[in-house]
mmCIF file of C-alpha atoms and ligand atoms in Angstrom:
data_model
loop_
_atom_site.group_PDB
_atom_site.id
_atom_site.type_symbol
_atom_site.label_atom_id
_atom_site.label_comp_id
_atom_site.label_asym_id
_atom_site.label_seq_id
_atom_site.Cartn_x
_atom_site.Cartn_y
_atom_site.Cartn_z
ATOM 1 C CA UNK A 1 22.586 24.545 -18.374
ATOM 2 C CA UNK A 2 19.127 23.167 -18.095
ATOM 3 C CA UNK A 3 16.181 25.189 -16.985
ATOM 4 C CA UNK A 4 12.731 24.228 -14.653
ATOM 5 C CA UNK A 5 10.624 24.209 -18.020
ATOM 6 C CA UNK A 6 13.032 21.440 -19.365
ATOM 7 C CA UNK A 7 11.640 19.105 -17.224
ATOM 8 C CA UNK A 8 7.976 20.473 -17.800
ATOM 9 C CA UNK A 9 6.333 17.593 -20.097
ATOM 10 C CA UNK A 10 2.751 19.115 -19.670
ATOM 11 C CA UNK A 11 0.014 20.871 -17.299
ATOM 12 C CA UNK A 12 -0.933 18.683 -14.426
ATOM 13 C CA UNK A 13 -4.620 18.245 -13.642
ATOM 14 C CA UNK A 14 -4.546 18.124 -10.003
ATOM 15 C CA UNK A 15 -7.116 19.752 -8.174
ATOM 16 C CA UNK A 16 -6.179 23.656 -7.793
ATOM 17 C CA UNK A 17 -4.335 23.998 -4.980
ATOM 18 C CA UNK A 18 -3.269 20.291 -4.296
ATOM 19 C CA UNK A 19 0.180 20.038 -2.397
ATOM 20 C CA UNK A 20 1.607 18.043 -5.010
ATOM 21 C CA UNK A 21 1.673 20.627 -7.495
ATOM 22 C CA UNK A 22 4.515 21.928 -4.942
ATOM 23 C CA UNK A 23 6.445 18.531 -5.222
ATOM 24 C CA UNK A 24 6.730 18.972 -8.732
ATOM 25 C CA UNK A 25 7.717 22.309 -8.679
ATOM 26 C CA UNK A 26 10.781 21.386 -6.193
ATOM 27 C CA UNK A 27 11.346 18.619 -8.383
ATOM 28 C CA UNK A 28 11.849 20.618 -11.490
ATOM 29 C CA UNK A 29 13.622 23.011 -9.720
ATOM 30 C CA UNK A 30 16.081 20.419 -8.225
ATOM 31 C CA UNK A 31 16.723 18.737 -11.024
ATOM 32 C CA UNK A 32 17.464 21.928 -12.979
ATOM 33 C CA UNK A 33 19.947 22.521 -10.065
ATOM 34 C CA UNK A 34 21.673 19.289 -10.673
ATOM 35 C CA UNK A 35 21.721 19.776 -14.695
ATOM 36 C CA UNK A 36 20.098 16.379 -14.625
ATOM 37 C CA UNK A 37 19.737 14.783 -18.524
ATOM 38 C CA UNK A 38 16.255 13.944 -18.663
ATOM 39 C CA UNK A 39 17.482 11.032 -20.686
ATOM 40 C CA UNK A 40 19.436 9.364 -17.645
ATOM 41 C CA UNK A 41 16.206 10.151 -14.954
ATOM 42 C CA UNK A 42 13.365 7.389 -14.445
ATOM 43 C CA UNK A 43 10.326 8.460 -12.254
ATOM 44 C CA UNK A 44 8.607 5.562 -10.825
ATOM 45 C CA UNK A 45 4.998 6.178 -9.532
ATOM 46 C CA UNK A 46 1.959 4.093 -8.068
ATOM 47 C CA UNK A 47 -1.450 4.445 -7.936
ATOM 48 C CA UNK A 48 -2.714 7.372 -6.698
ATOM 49 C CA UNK A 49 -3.454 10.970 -7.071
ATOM 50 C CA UNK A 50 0.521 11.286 -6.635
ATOM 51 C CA UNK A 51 1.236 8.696 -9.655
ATOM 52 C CA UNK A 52 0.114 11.093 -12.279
ATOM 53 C CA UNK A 53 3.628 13.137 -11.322
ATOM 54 C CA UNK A 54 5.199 10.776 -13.876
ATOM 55 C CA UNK A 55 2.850 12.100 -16.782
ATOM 56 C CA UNK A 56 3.964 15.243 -16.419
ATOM 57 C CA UNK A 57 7.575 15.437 -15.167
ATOM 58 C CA UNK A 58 9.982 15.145 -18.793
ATOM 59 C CA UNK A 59 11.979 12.353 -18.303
ATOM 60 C CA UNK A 60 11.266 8.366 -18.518
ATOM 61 C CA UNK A 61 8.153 7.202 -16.476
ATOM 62 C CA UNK A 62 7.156 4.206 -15.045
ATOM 63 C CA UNK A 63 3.134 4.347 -13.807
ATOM 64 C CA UNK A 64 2.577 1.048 -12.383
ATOM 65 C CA UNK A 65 0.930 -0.875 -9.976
ATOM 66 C CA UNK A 66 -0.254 0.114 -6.361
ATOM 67 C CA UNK A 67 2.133 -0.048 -3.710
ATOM 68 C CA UNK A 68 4.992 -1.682 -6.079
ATOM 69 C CA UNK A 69 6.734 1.526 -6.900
ATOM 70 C CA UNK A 70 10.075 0.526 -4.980
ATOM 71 C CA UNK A 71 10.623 -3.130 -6.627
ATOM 72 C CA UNK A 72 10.170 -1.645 -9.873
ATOM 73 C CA UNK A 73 12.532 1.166 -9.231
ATOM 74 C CA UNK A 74 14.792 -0.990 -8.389
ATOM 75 C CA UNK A 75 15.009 -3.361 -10.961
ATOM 76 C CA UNK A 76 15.412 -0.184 -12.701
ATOM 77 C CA UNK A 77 18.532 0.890 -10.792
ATOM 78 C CA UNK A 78 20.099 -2.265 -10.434
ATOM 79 C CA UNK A 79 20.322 -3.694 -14.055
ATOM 80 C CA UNK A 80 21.417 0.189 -15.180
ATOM 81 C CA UNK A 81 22.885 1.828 -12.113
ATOM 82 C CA UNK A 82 24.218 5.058 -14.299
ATOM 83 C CA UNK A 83 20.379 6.111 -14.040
ATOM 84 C CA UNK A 84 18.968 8.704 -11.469
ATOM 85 C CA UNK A 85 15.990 6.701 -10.235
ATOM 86 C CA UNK A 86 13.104 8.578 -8.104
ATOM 87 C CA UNK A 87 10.207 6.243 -6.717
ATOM 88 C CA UNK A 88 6.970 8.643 -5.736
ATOM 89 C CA UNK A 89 4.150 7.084 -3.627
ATOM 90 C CA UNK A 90 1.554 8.299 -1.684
ATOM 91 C CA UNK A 91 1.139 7.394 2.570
ATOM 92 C CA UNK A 92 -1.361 4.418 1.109
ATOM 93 C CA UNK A 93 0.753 3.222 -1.972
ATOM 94 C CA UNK A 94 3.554 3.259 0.544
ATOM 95 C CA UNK A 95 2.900 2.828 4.087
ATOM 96 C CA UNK A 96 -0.076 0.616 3.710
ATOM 97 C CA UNK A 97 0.025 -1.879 0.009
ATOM 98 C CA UNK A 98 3.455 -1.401 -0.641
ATOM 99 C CA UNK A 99 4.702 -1.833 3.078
ATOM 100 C CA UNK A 100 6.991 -4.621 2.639
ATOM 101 C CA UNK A 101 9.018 -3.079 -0.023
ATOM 102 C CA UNK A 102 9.395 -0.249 2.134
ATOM 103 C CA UNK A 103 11.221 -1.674 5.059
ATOM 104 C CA UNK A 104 13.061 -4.193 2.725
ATOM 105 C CA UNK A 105 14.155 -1.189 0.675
ATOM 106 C CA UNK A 106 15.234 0.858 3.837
ATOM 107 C CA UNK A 107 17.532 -2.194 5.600
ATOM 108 C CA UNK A 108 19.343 -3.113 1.726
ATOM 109 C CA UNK A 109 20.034 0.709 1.339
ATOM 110 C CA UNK A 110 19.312 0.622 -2.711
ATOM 111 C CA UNK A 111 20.429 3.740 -4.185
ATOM 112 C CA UNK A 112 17.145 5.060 -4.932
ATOM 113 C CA UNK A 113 15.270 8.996 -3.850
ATOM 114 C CA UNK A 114 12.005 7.777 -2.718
ATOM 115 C CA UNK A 115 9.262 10.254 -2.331
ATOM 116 C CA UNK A 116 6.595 9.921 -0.043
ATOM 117 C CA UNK A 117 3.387 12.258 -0.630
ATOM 118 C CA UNK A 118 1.631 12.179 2.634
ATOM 119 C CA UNK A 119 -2.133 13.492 2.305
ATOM 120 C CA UNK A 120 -3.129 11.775 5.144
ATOM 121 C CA UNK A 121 -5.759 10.282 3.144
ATOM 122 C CA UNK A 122 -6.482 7.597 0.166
ATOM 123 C CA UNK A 123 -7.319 10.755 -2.421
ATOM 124 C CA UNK A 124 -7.468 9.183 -6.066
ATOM 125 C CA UNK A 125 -10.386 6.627 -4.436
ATOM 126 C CA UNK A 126 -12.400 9.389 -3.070
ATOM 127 C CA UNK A 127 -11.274 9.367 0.419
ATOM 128 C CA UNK A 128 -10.658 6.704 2.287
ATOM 129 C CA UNK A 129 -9.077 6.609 5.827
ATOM 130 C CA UNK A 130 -5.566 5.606 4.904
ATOM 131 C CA UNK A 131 -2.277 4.287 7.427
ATOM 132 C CA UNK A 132 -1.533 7.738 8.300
ATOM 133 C CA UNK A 133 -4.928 9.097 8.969
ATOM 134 C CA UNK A 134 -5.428 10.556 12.856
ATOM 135 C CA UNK A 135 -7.182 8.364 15.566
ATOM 136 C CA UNK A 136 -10.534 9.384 14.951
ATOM 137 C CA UNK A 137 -10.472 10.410 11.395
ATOM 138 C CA UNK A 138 -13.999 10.270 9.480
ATOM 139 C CA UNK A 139 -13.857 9.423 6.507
ATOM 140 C CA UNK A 140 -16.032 6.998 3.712
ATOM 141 C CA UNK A 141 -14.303 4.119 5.075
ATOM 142 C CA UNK A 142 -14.741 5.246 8.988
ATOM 143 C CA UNK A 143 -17.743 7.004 9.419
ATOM 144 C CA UNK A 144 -17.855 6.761 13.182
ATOM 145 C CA UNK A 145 -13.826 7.752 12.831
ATOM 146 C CA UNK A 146 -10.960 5.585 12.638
ATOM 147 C CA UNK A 147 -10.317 3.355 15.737
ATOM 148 C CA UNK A 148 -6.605 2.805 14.328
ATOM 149 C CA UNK A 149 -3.300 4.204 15.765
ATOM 150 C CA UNK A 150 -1.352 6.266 12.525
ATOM 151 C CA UNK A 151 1.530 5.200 11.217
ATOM 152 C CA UNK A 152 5.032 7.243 10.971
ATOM 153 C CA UNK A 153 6.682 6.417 7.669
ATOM 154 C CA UNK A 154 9.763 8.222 8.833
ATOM 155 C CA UNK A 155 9.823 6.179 12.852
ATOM 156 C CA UNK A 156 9.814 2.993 11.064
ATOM 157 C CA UNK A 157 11.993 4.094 8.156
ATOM 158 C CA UNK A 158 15.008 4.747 11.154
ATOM 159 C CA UNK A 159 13.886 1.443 12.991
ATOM 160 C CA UNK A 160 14.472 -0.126 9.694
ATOM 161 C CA UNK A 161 18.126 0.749 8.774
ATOM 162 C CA UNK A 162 17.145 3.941 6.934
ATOM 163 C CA UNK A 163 20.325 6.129 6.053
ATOM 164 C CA UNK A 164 18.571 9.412 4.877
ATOM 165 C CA UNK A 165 15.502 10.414 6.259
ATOM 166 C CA UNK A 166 13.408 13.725 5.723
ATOM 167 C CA UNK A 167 10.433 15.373 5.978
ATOM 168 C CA UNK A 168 9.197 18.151 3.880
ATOM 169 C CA UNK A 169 6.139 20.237 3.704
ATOM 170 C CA UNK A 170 4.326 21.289 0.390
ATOM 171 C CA UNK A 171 3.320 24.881 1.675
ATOM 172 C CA UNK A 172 7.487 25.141 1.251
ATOM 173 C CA UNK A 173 8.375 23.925 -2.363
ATOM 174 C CA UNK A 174 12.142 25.912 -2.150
ATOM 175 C CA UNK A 175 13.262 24.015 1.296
ATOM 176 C CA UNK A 176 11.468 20.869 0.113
ATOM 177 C CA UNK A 177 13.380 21.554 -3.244
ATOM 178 C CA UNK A 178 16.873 21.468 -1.215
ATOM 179 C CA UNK A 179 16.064 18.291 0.657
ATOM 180 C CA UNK A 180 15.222 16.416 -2.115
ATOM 181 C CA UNK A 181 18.866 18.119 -3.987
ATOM 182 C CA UNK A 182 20.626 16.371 -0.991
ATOM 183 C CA UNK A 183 18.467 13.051 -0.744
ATOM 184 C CA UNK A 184 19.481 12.680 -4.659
ATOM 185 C CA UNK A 185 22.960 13.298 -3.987
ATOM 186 C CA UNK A 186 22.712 10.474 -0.842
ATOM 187 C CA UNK A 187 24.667 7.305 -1.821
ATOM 188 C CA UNK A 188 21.719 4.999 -0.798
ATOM 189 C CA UNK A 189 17.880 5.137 -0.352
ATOM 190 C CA UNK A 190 16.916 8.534 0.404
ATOM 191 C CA UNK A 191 13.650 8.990 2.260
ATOM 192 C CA UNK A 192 11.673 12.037 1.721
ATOM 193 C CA UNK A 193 8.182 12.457 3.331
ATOM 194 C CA UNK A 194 6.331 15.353 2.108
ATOM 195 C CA UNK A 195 3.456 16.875 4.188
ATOM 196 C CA UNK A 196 0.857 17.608 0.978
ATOM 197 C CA UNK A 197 -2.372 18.824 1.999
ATOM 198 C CA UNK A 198 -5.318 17.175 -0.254
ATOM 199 C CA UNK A 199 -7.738 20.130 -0.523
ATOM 200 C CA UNK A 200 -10.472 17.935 -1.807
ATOM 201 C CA UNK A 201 -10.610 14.950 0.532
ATOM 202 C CA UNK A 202 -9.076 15.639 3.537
ATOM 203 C CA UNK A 203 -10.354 19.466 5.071
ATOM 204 C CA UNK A 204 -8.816 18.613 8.296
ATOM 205 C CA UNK A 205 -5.180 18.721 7.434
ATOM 206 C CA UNK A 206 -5.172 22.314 5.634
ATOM 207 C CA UNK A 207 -2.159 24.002 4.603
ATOM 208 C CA UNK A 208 -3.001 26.190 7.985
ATOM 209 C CA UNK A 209 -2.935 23.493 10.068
ATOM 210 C CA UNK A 210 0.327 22.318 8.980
ATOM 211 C CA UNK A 211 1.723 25.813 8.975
ATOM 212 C CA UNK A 212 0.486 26.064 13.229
ATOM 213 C CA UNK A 213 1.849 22.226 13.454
ATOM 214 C CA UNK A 214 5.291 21.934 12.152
ATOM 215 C CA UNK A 215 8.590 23.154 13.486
ATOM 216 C CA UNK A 216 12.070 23.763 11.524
ATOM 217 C CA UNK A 217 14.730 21.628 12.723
ATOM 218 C CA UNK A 218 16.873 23.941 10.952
ATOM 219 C CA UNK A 219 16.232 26.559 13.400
ATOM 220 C CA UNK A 220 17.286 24.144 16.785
ATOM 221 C CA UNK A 221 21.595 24.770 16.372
ATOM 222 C CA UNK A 222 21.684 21.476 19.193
ATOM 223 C CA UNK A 223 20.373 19.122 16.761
ATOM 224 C CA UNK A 224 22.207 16.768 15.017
ATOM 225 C CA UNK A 225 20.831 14.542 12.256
ATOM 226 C CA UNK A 226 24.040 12.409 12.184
ATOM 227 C CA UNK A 227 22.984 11.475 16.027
ATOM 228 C CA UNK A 228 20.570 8.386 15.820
ATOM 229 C CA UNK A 229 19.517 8.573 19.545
ATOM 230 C CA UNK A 230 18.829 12.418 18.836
ATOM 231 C CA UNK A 231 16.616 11.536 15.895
ATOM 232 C CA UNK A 232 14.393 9.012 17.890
ATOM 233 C CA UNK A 233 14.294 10.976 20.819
ATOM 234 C CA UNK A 234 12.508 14.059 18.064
ATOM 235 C CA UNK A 235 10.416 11.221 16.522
ATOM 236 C CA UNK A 236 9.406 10.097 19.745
ATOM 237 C CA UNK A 237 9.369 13.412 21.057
ATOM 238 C CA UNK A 238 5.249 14.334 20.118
ATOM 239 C CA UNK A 239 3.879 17.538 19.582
ATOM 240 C CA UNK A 240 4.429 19.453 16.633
ATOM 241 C CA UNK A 241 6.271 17.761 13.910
ATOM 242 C CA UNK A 242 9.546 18.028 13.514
ATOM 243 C CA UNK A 243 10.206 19.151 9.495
ATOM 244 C CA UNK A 244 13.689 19.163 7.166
ATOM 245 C CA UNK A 245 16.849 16.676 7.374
ATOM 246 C CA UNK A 246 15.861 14.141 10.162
ATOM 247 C CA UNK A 247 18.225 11.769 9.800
ATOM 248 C CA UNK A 248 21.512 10.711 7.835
ATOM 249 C CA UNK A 249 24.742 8.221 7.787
ATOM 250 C CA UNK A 250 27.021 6.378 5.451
ATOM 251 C CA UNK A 251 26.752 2.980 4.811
ATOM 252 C CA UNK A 252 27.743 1.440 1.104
ATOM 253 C CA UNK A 253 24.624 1.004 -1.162
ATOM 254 C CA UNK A 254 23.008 -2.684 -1.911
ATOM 255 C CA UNK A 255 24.666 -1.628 -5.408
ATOM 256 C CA UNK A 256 28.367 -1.086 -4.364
ATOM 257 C CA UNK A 257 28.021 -4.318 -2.463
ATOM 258 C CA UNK A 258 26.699 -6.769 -4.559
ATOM 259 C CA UNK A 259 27.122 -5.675 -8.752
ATOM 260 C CA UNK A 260 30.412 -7.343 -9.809
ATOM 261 C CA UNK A 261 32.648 -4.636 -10.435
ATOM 262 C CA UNK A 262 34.141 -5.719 -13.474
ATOM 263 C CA UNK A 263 31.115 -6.732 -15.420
ATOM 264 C CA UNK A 264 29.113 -4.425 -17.576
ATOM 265 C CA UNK A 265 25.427 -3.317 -15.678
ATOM 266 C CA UNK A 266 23.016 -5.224 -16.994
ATOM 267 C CA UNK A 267 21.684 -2.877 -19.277
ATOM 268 C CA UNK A 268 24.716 -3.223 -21.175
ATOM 269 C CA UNK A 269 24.752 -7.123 -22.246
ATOM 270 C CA UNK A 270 24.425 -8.130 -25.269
ATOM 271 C CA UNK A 271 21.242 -9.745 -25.254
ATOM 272 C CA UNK A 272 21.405 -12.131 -28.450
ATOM 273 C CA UNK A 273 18.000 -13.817 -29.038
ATOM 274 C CA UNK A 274 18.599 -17.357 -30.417
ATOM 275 C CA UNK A 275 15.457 -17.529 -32.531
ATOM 276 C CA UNK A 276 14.757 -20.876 -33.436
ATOM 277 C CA UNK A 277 14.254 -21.748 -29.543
ATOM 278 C CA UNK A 278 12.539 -18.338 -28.920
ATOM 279 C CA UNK A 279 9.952 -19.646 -31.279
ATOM 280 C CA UNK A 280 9.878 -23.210 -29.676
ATOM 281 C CA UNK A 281 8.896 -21.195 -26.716
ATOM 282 C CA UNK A 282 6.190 -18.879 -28.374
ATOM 283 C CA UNK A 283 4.762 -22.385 -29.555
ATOM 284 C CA UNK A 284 3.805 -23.421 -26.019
ATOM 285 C CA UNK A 285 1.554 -20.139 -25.988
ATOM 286 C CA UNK A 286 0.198 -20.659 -29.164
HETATM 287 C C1 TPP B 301 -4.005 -3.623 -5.973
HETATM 288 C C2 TPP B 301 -4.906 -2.428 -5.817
HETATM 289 N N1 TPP B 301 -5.635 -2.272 -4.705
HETATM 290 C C3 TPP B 301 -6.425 -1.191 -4.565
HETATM 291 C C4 TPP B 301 -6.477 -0.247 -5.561
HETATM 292 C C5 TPP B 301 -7.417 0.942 -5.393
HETATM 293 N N2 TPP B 301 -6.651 2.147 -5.092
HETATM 294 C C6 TPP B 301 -6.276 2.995 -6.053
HETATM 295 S S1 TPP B 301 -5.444 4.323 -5.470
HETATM 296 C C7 TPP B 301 -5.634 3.770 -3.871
HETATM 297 C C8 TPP B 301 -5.114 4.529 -2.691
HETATM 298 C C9 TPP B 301 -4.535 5.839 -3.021
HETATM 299 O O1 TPP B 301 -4.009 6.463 -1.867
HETATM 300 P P1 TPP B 301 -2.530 6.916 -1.795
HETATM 301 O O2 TPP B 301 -1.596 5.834 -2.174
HETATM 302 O O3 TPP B 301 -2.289 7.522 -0.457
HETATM 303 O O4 TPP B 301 -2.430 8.003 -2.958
HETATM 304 P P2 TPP B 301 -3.169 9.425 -3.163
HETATM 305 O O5 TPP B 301 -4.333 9.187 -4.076
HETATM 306 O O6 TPP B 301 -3.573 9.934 -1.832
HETATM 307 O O7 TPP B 301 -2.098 10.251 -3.830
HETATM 308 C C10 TPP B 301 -6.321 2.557 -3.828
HETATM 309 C C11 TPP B 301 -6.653 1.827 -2.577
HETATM 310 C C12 TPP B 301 -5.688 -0.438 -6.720
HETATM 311 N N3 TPP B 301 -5.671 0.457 -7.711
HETATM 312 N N4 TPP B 301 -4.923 -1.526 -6.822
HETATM 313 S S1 SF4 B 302 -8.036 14.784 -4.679
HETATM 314 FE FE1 SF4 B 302 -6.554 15.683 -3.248
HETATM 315 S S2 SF4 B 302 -4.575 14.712 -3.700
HETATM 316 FE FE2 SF4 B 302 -5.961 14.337 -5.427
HETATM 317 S S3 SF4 B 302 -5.514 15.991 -6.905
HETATM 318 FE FE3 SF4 B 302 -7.240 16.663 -5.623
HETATM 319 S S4 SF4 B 302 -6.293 17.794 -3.920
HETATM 320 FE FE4 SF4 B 302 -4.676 16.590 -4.890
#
């Protein structure tokens, strides 16, 4: 049985006290749950403050381009399904860059755990006002505040065909720990959004203010996350946000529907190089 410091590659530099240190505490702590072989587990991450997660979680890493964290994870996931494929982005890499792939991802149901830090800010650049930023929000990029209605990753993630949908918070690593168990369990793209406070760029959303601001939908008995209407009417609801398992249903993964079942993955062809016409085509480079 695998432990937390098995997936410990090395000491993260994130500022002290950065909600993302909390995110990769759940995630070592979920994937020593699961007994997860760090050999079989591919973290995708963009740019970002969040993307460094990859250099220090043990397993394979992918650190790629802004905002293309999801086509990359799943290229991953489709040519070698067997794999446990995370995708971590933060509210810009996601919600704003890397929008596209997010809804497409969402409506084809790829069996993927996506991870959404939301900072409510664009951190690694020094703090910008990003898609999830308040109306009003000063920032670098909006000194006389931001004259642009905020985005809600998880609103459009349901309007989009989304079959698992959750929201954690970073000042709660063990309950964020047991969403992300069950999003990784979730045959299909697993949504999880989690509230991260960026101590160093964005003062106004403090782990205090998060603390006054969200509510446990654990603790309401009446609500069911297997009831869409229920879940829109909370999303619509305003107020205090609603935090935990918002939203899930069974539908067959892009895999199970299109992966011919009696071929080998990808990952398992024999890819023979013919080398006298791999050179012809090295020629035309030359
Ligand atoms: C194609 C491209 N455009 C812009 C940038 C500059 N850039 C780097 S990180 C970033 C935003 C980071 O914000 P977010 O994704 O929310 O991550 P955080 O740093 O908050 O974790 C931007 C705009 C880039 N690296 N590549
Ligand atoms: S700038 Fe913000 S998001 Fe980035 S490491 Fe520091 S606290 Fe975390």
């Amino acid at each position: 049985m695998r432990n937390k410091r098995d997936y410990h590659l090395e000491a993260p530099t994130w500022c002290p006290g950065c909600g993302i240190f909390a995110l990769f505490d759940a995630l070592k702590t979920t994937a020593a749950a699961m007994d997860l072989d760090p050999e079989h587990m591919v973290v995708v991450t963009g740019i970002g403050c969040h993307g460094r997660l990859s250099n220090y979680f043990k397993a394979y890493g992918f650190h790629g381009l802004h905002g293309r964290v999801l086509p990359v994870a799943a290229g991953i996931k489709l040519s070698n399904p067997g794999l446990q494929v995370l995708g971590v982005s933060g509210d810009g890499d996601a919600y704003s860059i890397g929008l596209s792939h997010f809804i497409h991802a969402l409506r084809k149901n790829i069996n993927l755990t996506y991870l959404v830090v939301d900072n409510r800010v664009y951190a690694l650049t020094l703090g910008q006002t990003s898609p999830t930023s308040s109306l009003g929000f000063v920032s670098k990029s909006t000194p006389y505040g931001s004259k642009e209605v905020p985005l809600d990753g998880i609103r459009m993630a349901l309007a989009a065909g989304g079959t698992f949908l959750a929201r954690g918070f970073s000042g709660q690593s063990s309950r964020l720990a047991s969403l992300i168990e069950r999003g990784m369990k979730h045959k299909g793209f697993a949504l999880i959004e989690v509230l991260s406070p960026c101590v160093t760029q964005n003062k106004l959303y403090s782990y205090e203010w998060y603390k006054e601001n969200v509510y446990l939908l654990e603790d309401d008995s009446s609500y069911d996350p297997r009831d869409r209407n229920h879940a829109w009417e909370r999303l619509n609801a305003g107020g205090k946000i609603p935090v935990g398992l918002i939203y899930e249903e069974s539908r067959p993964s892009y895999e199970e529907l299109v992966l011919p079942k009696k071929e080998k993955p990808l990952v398992f062809n024999d890819l023979k190089i013919d080398m006298p016409k791999f050179e012809n085509y090295l020629q035309k480079f030359r």
